[in-house]
XYZ file of C-alpha atoms in Angstrom:
713
model
C -0.051 -0.039 -0.118
C 1.244 3.511 -0.632
C 1.781 6.013 2.109
C -1.340 6.021 4.430
C -2.738 9.444 6.024
C -4.533 9.245 9.243
C -7.757 10.198 8.736
C -10.344 11.139 11.891
C -13.772 11.029 11.089
C -16.587 12.122 13.701
C -19.219 9.384 13.668
C -22.712 10.217 14.456
C -25.425 7.810 15.825
C -23.557 5.269 17.460
C -24.975 3.753 20.671
C -23.262 0.365 21.372
C -20.481 -1.918 20.914
C -22.495 -3.208 17.798
C -22.567 -0.170 16.180
C -18.665 0.276 16.794
C -18.075 -3.044 15.053
C -20.455 -2.190 11.912
C -19.033 1.040 11.641
C -15.318 -0.655 11.383
C -16.257 -3.153 8.957
C -17.827 -0.685 6.772
C -14.732 1.332 6.887
C -12.145 -1.514 6.309
C -14.071 -2.663 3.269
C -13.352 0.747 1.263
C -10.524 0.807 -1.134
C -7.207 1.845 0.116
C -8.105 1.564 3.766
C -5.083 -0.088 5.608
C -6.957 0.244 9.472
C -9.990 1.569 10.850
C -10.288 1.930 14.373
C -13.662 3.533 16.267
C -14.464 4.823 19.804
C -17.744 5.136 21.100
C -16.440 6.871 23.732
C -15.185 9.849 21.395
C -17.534 9.112 18.854
C -14.683 9.171 16.110
C -12.881 6.907 13.503
C -9.255 7.118 13.148
C -8.585 5.508 9.658
C -5.271 4.896 7.978
C -6.110 6.192 3.890
C -3.935 5.508 1.188
C -2.492 8.409 -0.574
C -4.604 9.277 -3.613
C -7.477 7.275 -1.927
C -10.747 10.000 -1.598
C -11.511 10.495 1.734
C -14.938 11.118 0.433
C -15.380 7.145 -0.092
C -15.174 6.729 3.856
C -17.933 9.275 4.483
C -20.251 7.486 1.731
C -19.591 4.133 3.533
C -20.370 5.267 6.846
C -23.364 6.406 5.828
C -24.010 3.471 3.597
C -24.114 1.708 7.298
C -26.696 3.913 8.563
C -24.616 6.410 10.207
C -23.328 9.999 9.879
C -19.936 11.288 9.311
C -17.908 14.231 7.742
C -14.537 15.110 7.426
C -14.871 18.163 9.078
C -14.749 18.518 12.831
C -17.865 18.643 14.368
C -18.854 22.271 15.508
C -19.094 23.091 18.988
C -22.247 22.244 20.820
C -24.386 25.105 21.843
C -25.583 25.152 25.241
C -26.432 21.549 26.455
C -30.216 20.987 26.464
C -29.914 17.007 26.139
C -31.797 16.869 29.250
C -35.242 18.425 27.853
C -36.437 14.917 26.278
C -35.440 13.034 29.613
C -37.783 15.839 31.599
C -40.665 15.453 28.940
C -40.610 11.959 29.123
C -40.562 11.792 33.023
C -43.324 13.794 32.878
C -45.554 12.109 30.619
C -44.095 8.562 32.181
C -44.900 9.395 35.894
C -48.551 9.692 35.583
C -48.784 6.203 34.073
C -46.377 4.548 36.897
C -47.319 6.095 40.024
C -50.991 4.824 40.213
C -49.780 1.572 39.492
C -47.564 1.635 42.742
C -50.585 2.639 44.714
C -52.793 -0.502 42.990
C -54.746 1.156 40.786
C -54.518 2.473 37.054
C -55.672 5.464 34.979
C -58.098 5.116 32.510
C -57.155 2.827 29.579
C -57.684 6.161 27.095
C -55.209 8.473 29.489
C -52.838 5.655 29.320
C -52.723 5.553 25.746
C -52.616 9.403 25.546
C -49.597 9.579 27.713
C -47.908 7.021 26.285
C -48.290 7.520 22.565
C -45.731 10.968 22.626
C -43.515 9.147 24.501
C -43.182 6.086 22.172
C -43.086 7.883 18.972
C -41.926 11.064 19.148
C -39.400 10.803 22.450
C -38.659 7.165 21.050
C -38.208 8.358 17.657
C -34.321 8.360 17.969
C -34.727 4.392 18.750
C -37.018 3.641 15.588
C -34.671 5.943 13.371
C -31.149 4.161 14.712
C -32.835 0.618 14.741
C -34.349 0.844 11.104
C -30.909 1.922 9.895
C -29.476 -0.925 11.441
C -31.987 -3.267 9.754
C -31.292 -1.781 6.463
C -27.705 -2.734 7.190
C -28.520 -6.138 7.988
C -27.411 -5.942 11.612
C -28.988 -4.917 14.773
C -27.934 -2.751 17.781
C -29.418 -1.380 20.951
C -31.544 0.675 19.523
C -33.182 -1.917 17.639
C -33.588 -4.215 21.089
C -35.289 -0.968 22.440
C -37.207 -0.080 19.861
C -38.683 -3.929 19.225
C -39.175 -4.488 23.517
C -41.567 -1.398 24.120
C -43.358 -1.491 20.252
C -44.103 -5.234 21.528
C -45.345 -3.640 25.033
C -47.346 -1.147 23.211
C -48.563 -2.580 20.726
C -50.087 -5.198 22.784
C -51.679 -2.951 25.115
C -53.208 -1.109 21.821
C -54.413 -4.517 21.170
C -55.704 -5.332 24.485
C -57.407 -1.681 24.991
C -59.188 -2.254 21.301
C -60.221 -5.725 21.983
C -61.694 -5.391 25.690
C -62.698 -1.934 25.788
C -65.722 -2.075 27.916
C -63.788 -3.700 31.154
C -60.626 -1.720 31.124
C -58.146 -4.497 30.591
C -54.649 -4.843 32.423
C -52.393 -2.655 30.083
C -48.914 -2.164 29.942
C -48.294 1.160 28.465
C -46.516 2.222 31.736
C -43.935 -0.185 30.714
C -42.748 0.532 27.327
C -42.973 4.780 28.213
C -40.733 3.565 31.622
C -38.223 1.810 29.408
C -38.035 4.578 27.263
C -37.698 7.118 29.962
C -35.120 5.171 31.572
C -32.712 4.660 28.696
C -32.861 8.004 27.751
C -32.181 9.374 31.316
C -29.315 6.635 31.122
C -27.853 7.632 27.938
C -28.426 11.902 29.049
C -25.797 10.628 32.299
C -23.598 8.230 30.556
C -23.263 11.540 28.036
C -22.556 13.655 31.138
C -20.160 11.042 32.715
C -18.454 10.819 28.875
C -17.778 14.201 28.552
C -15.974 14.200 32.285
C -13.634 11.450 30.671
C -12.306 13.986 27.951
C -11.638 16.855 30.235
C -8.142 16.419 30.106
C -7.935 16.860 26.587
C -10.105 20.104 26.627
C -7.845 21.207 29.402
C -5.045 20.941 27.145
C -6.909 22.426 24.304
C -8.105 25.720 26.254
C -4.087 26.312 27.142
C -3.546 27.783 23.632
C -3.861 31.763 23.551
C -5.973 33.059 21.132
C -3.671 35.952 20.511
C 0.004 36.861 20.931
C 1.722 40.017 21.212
C 5.014 40.256 19.101
C 7.506 42.769 18.423
C 7.791 43.751 14.587
C 9.177 46.646 13.018
C 10.054 47.744 16.708
C 6.376 47.816 17.334
C 4.364 46.065 20.026
C 1.543 44.380 18.090
C -1.209 41.909 18.669
C -1.785 38.852 16.329
C -3.743 35.673 15.943
C -1.324 33.163 17.598
C -2.359 30.699 14.464
C -0.328 33.357 12.346
C 2.627 33.419 14.524
C 6.331 32.537 11.836
C 9.801 31.251 13.592
C 11.050 34.940 12.816
C 8.749 36.552 15.528
C 10.007 38.208 19.186
C 7.117 37.616 21.213
C 6.563 39.796 24.164
C 5.040 38.266 27.068
C 3.776 40.417 30.075
C 3.005 38.908 33.559
C 0.110 36.838 33.930
C 0.022 36.271 30.209
C -0.230 32.796 28.723
C 2.694 32.263 26.213
C 1.471 31.648 22.602
C 4.087 29.562 21.397
C 7.318 27.631 22.480
C 10.512 29.943 22.069
C 13.812 30.609 23.718
C 14.138 33.931 26.183
C 16.056 36.871 24.632
C 15.952 39.339 27.464
C 14.402 39.377 30.826
C 13.710 37.296 33.872
C 10.747 35.477 35.535
C 8.709 32.313 36.291
C 6.541 30.059 34.305
C 3.635 28.311 35.703
C 4.198 24.881 33.551
C 2.141 22.464 35.552
C -0.248 21.848 33.245
C 1.929 20.647 30.742
C 4.507 18.751 33.136
C 2.676 18.257 36.263
C 5.572 20.152 37.929
C 3.871 22.441 40.618
C 6.730 24.756 41.657
C 7.152 28.270 39.125
C 10.060 27.381 36.709
C 12.888 30.112 36.699
C 13.299 31.484 33.078
C 15.995 33.907 31.688
C 18.226 34.551 28.555
C 18.982 31.111 26.965
C 16.199 29.324 28.588
C 13.488 27.814 26.661
C 9.660 29.007 27.167
C 6.688 26.363 26.151
C 3.562 27.592 24.994
C 0.434 27.194 27.018
C 2.562 28.146 30.068
C 1.721 31.028 32.587
C 4.524 33.899 32.747
C 4.632 34.945 36.503
C 6.075 38.382 37.838
C 8.201 39.700 34.724
C 8.383 41.020 31.019
C 9.836 38.296 28.859
C 10.784 38.638 25.088
C 11.252 35.745 23.236
C 11.736 34.330 19.802
C 9.468 31.710 18.816
C 11.231 28.449 17.773
C 7.952 26.229 17.505
C 4.597 26.750 15.794
C 1.655 24.898 14.909
C 2.312 21.246 14.881
C 5.822 21.180 15.949
C 4.930 23.140 19.338
C 5.087 20.756 22.474
C 1.733 21.448 23.336
C 0.374 20.122 20.051
C 2.470 17.300 20.588
C 0.968 16.534 23.679
C -2.538 17.216 22.338
C -1.686 14.738 19.727
C -0.030 11.814 21.863
C -3.303 11.856 24.344
C -5.849 12.004 21.282
C -3.911 9.133 19.793
C -3.971 7.271 22.856
C -7.258 7.592 23.727
C -8.343 6.597 20.086
C -6.426 3.726 20.276
C -7.949 -0.225 21.077
C -6.147 -1.886 24.010
C -5.462 -5.728 23.089
C -8.278 -6.673 25.497
C -11.168 -5.004 23.702
C -10.652 -7.629 20.549
C -13.107 -10.112 23.312
C -15.227 -7.308 23.242
C -15.230 -7.300 19.468
C -15.818 -10.791 19.155
C -19.227 -10.293 21.525
C -20.368 -7.865 20.086
C -20.322 -9.172 16.711
C -23.063 -11.693 17.363
C -24.430 -9.890 20.525
C -27.771 -8.654 19.065
C -28.320 -11.845 17.046
C -28.240 -13.773 20.190
C -30.579 -11.235 22.307
C -32.884 -11.360 19.394
C -32.869 -15.204 19.135
C -33.125 -15.727 22.984
C -36.154 -13.180 22.851
C -37.544 -15.239 20.138
C -37.389 -18.441 22.172
C -38.458 -16.811 25.382
C -41.820 -15.545 23.745
C -42.412 -19.355 22.156
C -41.221 -21.313 25.003
C -43.942 -19.082 27.597
C -46.216 -19.018 24.834
C -46.542 -22.710 23.720
C -45.265 -24.025 26.868
C -47.158 -22.259 29.428
C -49.988 -21.294 27.164
C -49.657 -17.667 28.638
C -48.763 -15.163 25.820
C -49.608 -12.130 27.859
C -46.513 -13.377 30.034
C -44.316 -14.486 27.256
C -44.731 -10.887 25.191
C -43.555 -9.163 28.702
C -40.976 -11.775 29.233
C -39.744 -11.142 25.517
C -39.684 -7.772 26.036
C -37.772 -7.569 29.526
C -35.304 -9.861 27.701
C -34.859 -7.038 24.631
C -34.541 -4.442 27.034
C -32.189 -5.767 29.673
C -29.480 -6.817 27.311
C -26.512 -4.239 27.166
C -24.650 -3.833 24.278
C -23.889 0.131 25.076
C -22.031 -1.381 28.277
C -19.706 -3.677 26.510
C -18.839 -0.593 24.013
C -17.884 1.837 26.823
C -15.969 -0.501 29.394
C -12.614 -0.044 27.455
C -12.448 3.361 25.353
C -13.617 5.213 28.781
C -11.066 3.796 30.966
C -8.331 4.119 28.824
C -9.625 8.034 28.360
C -9.692 8.484 32.250
C -6.226 6.772 32.603
C -4.312 8.705 30.057
C -6.124 11.994 30.807
C -5.345 12.151 34.484
C -1.843 10.781 33.742
C -1.173 13.458 31.220
C -2.327 16.034 34.020
C 0.688 15.079 36.223
C 3.270 14.894 33.467
C 3.292 10.987 32.137
C 2.078 10.709 28.731
C 1.109 7.474 27.369
C 1.617 6.984 23.376
C -1.321 3.955 23.142
C -3.402 1.768 24.550
C -0.867 -1.398 23.975
C 1.628 0.400 25.891
C -0.807 0.917 28.672
C -1.297 -2.905 28.672
C 2.318 -3.367 28.617
C 2.925 -1.292 31.874
C 0.507 -2.825 34.309
C 2.646 -6.398 33.622
C 6.158 -4.823 33.969
C 8.075 -6.737 36.428
C 11.347 -5.218 36.418
C 12.590 -1.650 35.190
C 16.264 -0.940 33.283
C 17.098 2.612 33.922
C 20.212 4.119 31.911
C 22.464 6.211 34.109
C 23.575 9.665 32.538
C 20.612 11.664 32.596
C 18.032 9.447 33.934
C 19.356 8.564 37.721
C 22.083 11.188 37.729
C 21.483 15.217 36.357
C 23.105 14.428 33.035
C 25.490 17.583 33.610
C 28.430 16.146 34.567
C 31.678 18.441 35.656
C 35.051 17.571 35.208
C 36.289 17.164 38.444
C 39.663 15.345 37.807
C 42.018 16.371 34.931
C 45.435 14.395 35.451
C 47.711 15.353 32.105
C 50.610 13.199 31.443
C 53.915 14.643 29.645
C 51.951 17.917 28.829
C 51.170 21.015 30.929
C 47.510 20.982 32.163
C 46.165 23.901 30.070
C 47.907 22.254 26.854
C 46.335 19.038 27.326
C 42.970 20.297 28.934
C 42.889 22.486 25.487
C 43.540 19.535 23.180
C 40.683 17.746 24.803
C 38.423 20.384 24.493
C 39.104 20.564 20.749
C 38.519 17.118 20.213
C 34.893 17.159 21.994
C 34.024 20.689 20.731
C 31.955 19.415 18.064
C 29.924 16.855 20.413
C 26.881 16.822 21.836
C 27.416 14.692 24.760
C 27.111 15.376 28.517
C 31.195 14.696 29.113
C 32.183 16.450 26.039
C 30.105 19.280 27.234
C 31.737 19.072 30.738
C 35.520 19.500 29.339
C 34.435 22.317 26.840
C 33.365 24.290 29.823
C 36.251 23.340 31.646
C 38.142 24.730 28.798
C 36.273 27.680 28.236
C 38.955 30.527 29.213
C 41.627 28.446 27.149
C 43.211 28.753 24.008
C 41.206 25.870 22.497
C 42.974 25.554 18.978
C 40.763 24.224 15.854
C 39.551 20.781 15.396
C 39.464 18.764 11.985
C 38.088 15.982 10.655
C 36.375 15.190 14.231
C 34.326 12.011 14.557
C 32.385 10.068 17.083
C 33.094 6.720 17.476
C 29.767 5.065 19.195
C 30.486 3.757 22.730
C 33.604 4.894 22.617
C 34.725 8.165 22.459
C 35.596 11.034 19.774
C 38.614 11.351 17.580
C 39.901 14.434 15.664
C 43.131 16.291 14.078
C 44.427 18.993 15.771
C 47.133 20.886 14.282
C 48.109 17.656 12.141
C 48.150 15.347 14.896
C 45.327 12.605 15.337
C 43.893 12.651 19.127
C 41.089 10.550 20.950
C 39.393 11.100 23.847
C 37.456 8.090 25.173
C 36.861 5.176 27.467
C 39.555 2.799 28.991
C 38.050 0.112 26.499
C 38.728 2.334 23.102
C 42.413 2.693 24.512
C 43.440 -1.056 24.933
C 41.768 -1.151 21.528
C 43.981 1.537 20.084
C 47.097 0.054 21.950
C 47.387 2.765 24.355
C 49.100 1.743 27.420
C 47.085 3.425 30.474
C 49.142 1.890 33.215
C 50.909 5.222 34.181
C 47.659 6.451 35.455
C 45.882 3.020 36.111
C 46.159 3.596 40.137
C 44.609 7.175 39.808
C 41.876 6.039 37.647
C 41.133 3.296 39.988
C 40.720 5.612 42.817
C 38.448 8.210 40.909
C 35.938 5.093 39.802
C 36.016 4.200 43.399
C 34.373 7.143 44.219
C 31.864 7.094 42.166
C 33.607 9.039 38.862
C 33.403 8.386 35.585
C 36.872 7.990 33.662
C 37.864 8.966 30.259
C 41.802 9.024 28.610
C 43.191 11.677 26.111
C 45.661 9.898 23.702
C 47.515 10.711 20.884
C 46.340 8.387 18.343
C 48.755 8.572 15.843
C 51.380 6.210 14.778
C 52.282 5.016 18.011
C 49.292 5.470 20.424
C 50.060 7.092 23.727
C 48.439 8.582 27.015
C 48.347 12.390 27.409
C 45.978 12.689 30.266
C 43.233 11.077 32.448
C 39.621 12.580 32.711
C 37.673 11.963 35.957
C 33.831 13.273 35.678
C 31.255 13.524 38.754
C 27.640 13.478 37.648
C 25.390 14.280 41.043
C 22.655 11.567 41.320
C 19.308 13.147 40.928
C 17.657 13.848 44.428
C 14.536 12.322 43.366
C 16.423 9.002 42.118
C 16.212 7.188 45.596
C 12.673 7.883 46.174
C 11.826 6.234 42.912
C 13.741 2.790 43.200
C 12.283 2.849 46.712
C 8.712 2.962 45.123
C 9.714 0.621 42.476
C 10.597 -2.052 45.101
C 7.545 -1.288 47.391
C 5.412 -2.387 43.894
C 7.611 -5.463 43.552
C 9.466 -4.490 40.500
C 13.055 -5.073 40.340
C 15.328 -2.338 39.115
C 18.879 -2.774 36.948
C 21.007 0.107 35.543
C 22.011 -0.390 32.271
C 25.178 1.933 31.128
C 27.924 2.333 29.200
C 30.130 3.904 32.148
C 33.141 1.768 33.828
C 31.683 -0.807 36.534
C 33.080 0.859 39.648
C 31.453 4.244 38.486
C 28.389 2.445 37.770
C 28.724 0.443 40.879
C 29.005 3.607 42.984
C 25.544 4.987 42.205
C 23.796 1.616 42.268
C 24.673 1.110 45.805
C 23.497 4.614 46.518
C 20.297 4.171 45.411
C 20.213 0.730 46.191
C 19.563 -0.757 42.648
C 18.886 -4.355 42.576
C 21.587 -5.461 40.093
C 23.509 -3.421 37.624
C 25.344 -3.868 33.894
C 28.033 -1.883 32.959
C 30.226 -0.908 29.954
C 26.790 -1.986 28.078
C 27.454 -0.935 24.375
C 24.491 1.382 22.865
C 24.136 -1.276 19.899
C 24.394 -3.895 23.175
C 21.836 -2.705 25.143
C 19.043 -4.046 23.260
C 20.113 -7.271 23.712
C 20.992 -6.374 27.240
C 17.099 -6.142 27.776
C 16.102 -9.170 26.029
C 18.212 -11.177 28.485
C 16.420 -9.112 31.405
C 13.309 -10.098 29.776
C 14.193 -13.663 30.271
C 15.082 -13.287 33.605
C 12.037 -11.173 34.946
C 8.870 -11.428 32.314
C 8.259 -7.989 30.629
C 10.597 -5.374 31.008
C 10.169 -1.353 30.829
C 13.700 0.445 29.942
C 14.016 4.412 30.737
C 16.198 6.646 29.238
C 16.705 10.188 27.772
C 19.383 9.733 24.703
C 19.625 8.552 21.147
C 21.892 5.891 22.224
C 18.862 4.887 24.387
C 16.389 4.314 21.415
C 17.102 0.768 20.450
C 16.547 -0.362 23.877
C 13.485 1.532 24.354
C 12.054 0.215 21.371
C 13.310 -3.528 22.177
C 11.622 -3.333 25.714
C 8.135 -4.323 26.445
C 7.324 -0.617 27.534
C 9.918 2.261 26.528
C 9.704 5.411 28.970
C 11.669 8.464 27.879
C 12.434 11.224 29.707
C 10.990 14.403 28.516
C 14.603 16.149 28.848
C 15.710 13.695 26.137
C 15.648 14.068 22.562
C 12.877 13.493 20.148
C 14.337 10.157 18.604
C 14.109 8.768 22.160
C 10.591 10.080 22.983
C 9.396 8.331 19.446
C 10.892 5.159 20.278
C 9.275 5.231 23.744
C 5.363 4.188 24.831
C 5.441 6.145 27.821
C 6.873 9.977 28.042
C 7.370 11.620 31.016
C 7.134 15.771 30.826
C 9.927 16.338 33.827
C 13.030 14.736 34.307
C 11.641 13.247 37.770
C 12.255 9.339 38.086
C 9.499 9.024 40.705
C 7.128 9.381 37.551
C 8.354 5.738 36.552
C 6.607 4.627 39.248
C 3.306 6.432 39.068
C 3.046 5.313 35.411
C 3.322 2.174 35.898
C 0.369 2.626 38.828
C -1.733 4.723 36.638
C -1.336 1.922 34.220
C -2.273 -0.813 36.657
C -5.311 1.051 38.059
C -6.622 1.940 34.469
C -6.130 -1.764 33.210
C -7.817 -2.864 36.740
C -10.672 -0.537 35.836
C -10.870 -2.036 32.163
C -11.299 -5.700 33.859
C -13.753 -4.067 36.586
C -15.476 -2.429 33.522
C -15.654 -5.822 31.564
C -16.938 -8.014 34.421
C -19.925 -5.676 35.036
C -20.931 -5.514 31.649
C -20.594 -9.431 31.196
C -22.082 -9.694 34.317
C -25.253 -7.600 33.924
C -26.125 -9.642 30.657
C -25.053 -13.051 32.173
C -27.324 -12.783 35.053
C -29.926 -10.219 33.399
C -31.067 -12.072 30.446
C -31.572 -15.474 31.819
C -33.553 -13.611 34.648
C -35.855 -11.709 32.256
C -36.578 -14.889 29.924
C -37.450 -16.751 33.199
C -39.910 -14.362 34.165
C -37.791 -12.930 37.197
C -37.587 -9.162 35.689
C -40.562 -7.211 34.636
C -39.911 -4.572 31.334
C -39.555 -1.873 33.747
C -37.089 -3.200 36.068
C -35.276 -4.419 32.910
C -35.294 -1.326 31.220
C -33.793 0.325 34.657
C -30.982 -2.449 34.530
C -30.331 -1.749 31.235
C -29.972 1.979 31.988
C -27.560 1.390 35.219
C -24.815 -0.938 33.309
C -23.786 1.746 30.833
C -24.052 4.625 33.436
C -22.168 2.116 36.480
C -19.559 1.143 34.046
C -19.104 5.266 33.159
C -19.127 5.929 36.742
C -16.580 3.445 37.976
C -14.061 4.931 35.335
C -14.317 8.038 36.790
C -13.038 7.298 40.395
C -9.530 7.100 38.125
C -9.703 11.040 38.316
C -8.924 11.126 41.497
C -5.662 9.470 41.139
C -2.329 10.916 42.652
C 1.061 10.033 42.298
C 1.978 11.244 45.365
C -0.756 8.790 47.000
């Protein structure tokens, strides 16, 4: 297939899991569609459509299946008046039900007058949706409700017409009560579903409508959507920052809590980055725009969260299989109930009531909502606290993780090492350090930056032909001589003898420092110096490891550092295991080995060299301070460099997965218990309708308990 475009379609008219299955089947049958996933909770379809295939064909397929779709987003709804049909239906139904509770009933003609508008006006939605389902040769919840209530209404009309002279027992209240209860259930369900999408709406609300920029030396206000990379933002105290940028002038603090979950304001000054959507505190800032539109941090966060909420968890496949046969099975059971009671017991009146109860107690909508609402609530509350879960597969993998492997530099440590010791050999200190800085000048590695920072006041010569040797170090030509700065392993490979400084190197490593060497890598390689780097352990790292230990998760460090330095950090943090001197290319293999030992493994890293391991792990977790490559390879991204969020991510994943299982249990239990009871005549149609409405509401209400989650609990 050609390159696929991801298209999101708003879908109208879906009411249950059967609807989801039918829309998906229709979309997958369209030529050029690679995949299609429909979400009942968000009422959207995500479709991978081959480039060149007409998107209009998707809309046509959905309409042929009996639903409505559009390529443009749905307009913002006006004031919510969805309660009005519920209120009118209740007002008409209560006079039918209340007299029954007192042991008497209204005259038949008055019952007919009250029930008719409920059945055919307020209940028209069920007939329309049910008819569309029949035309598509399938069934849904609306068809079950329409058939059940029509049977109760029709039987009552027949009895009223046949025995009008002596007020027969009628069942208008049953059909009207079922419609009212289902409408009430759908209204409550809709309100609850909107609460599960609060996280997305909150993130979208962070986008300011306008921005103040400097153009031609004059401050002007422009729409935020018209910003360009050349613009200079002027951000006054209390204003929301309109786009990502880097501060040119001014000092202030920024509230980034909605983006990263960090409650404390973050200091900002010249050279610091600011993020669109955060709030400037006390000072005026001028910042150059560095990202706009889809490339901004806020846009990427929203895209990640929306993508995660649109995806199906693997456990949903069970629901899909059940929903494919659910409605036909219920219709068959209702027919068998009707014939069984009618022919077996000779009581056709009771037979009709029991068949109606079977039809209206069936709960395909609860099945359809069980998984997506939990995923939406879980990923939404996680995003609020700075944890971005990429998709439902990552969430499902996270709940069963038995071991977490951490990279060291930038993950468990601050990632800002300093050159704590430098021992030259054969050269004066400044000359040797200047050469090391020249070799490292073109590298972005934290150790390289530490060397260049230490030599900032020296006259550093120009290097040529600089080249990074993965997992080993850097080499370059300085004044015609080839020099290398790198690991002990590389020095051994080059044939440079480290013996003269070996004792000093061992001493530094025993103190937890990382050791590198400066060597003349020409014809006869020779050591010119020893470099010792100290990298402070993150203040939160010990608490993070302890939190994982309390959850029974084993912790391992995977690092390219020497064993002594790695062991010093591992001992301080009380890690369960440490694997040192692991080359980037070997980290993925190391993850596979850990999987054989501990089951599902999560990998936590922040650099390009961690990407293979992040992809190889059952769950990749990227620190938000790391590279885009690492974040792309990971299933979870932590929006602030706090390793405590690793335990929090596993915790919210476990709780979300538990909610999915609870929801599915209750959704299946309602049907497994309720349908046989209805068929046996134990449940009246009114009670069956109440149970059906309660099933969906209880599933979504159970899901909303996730909103109380806090990583600090």
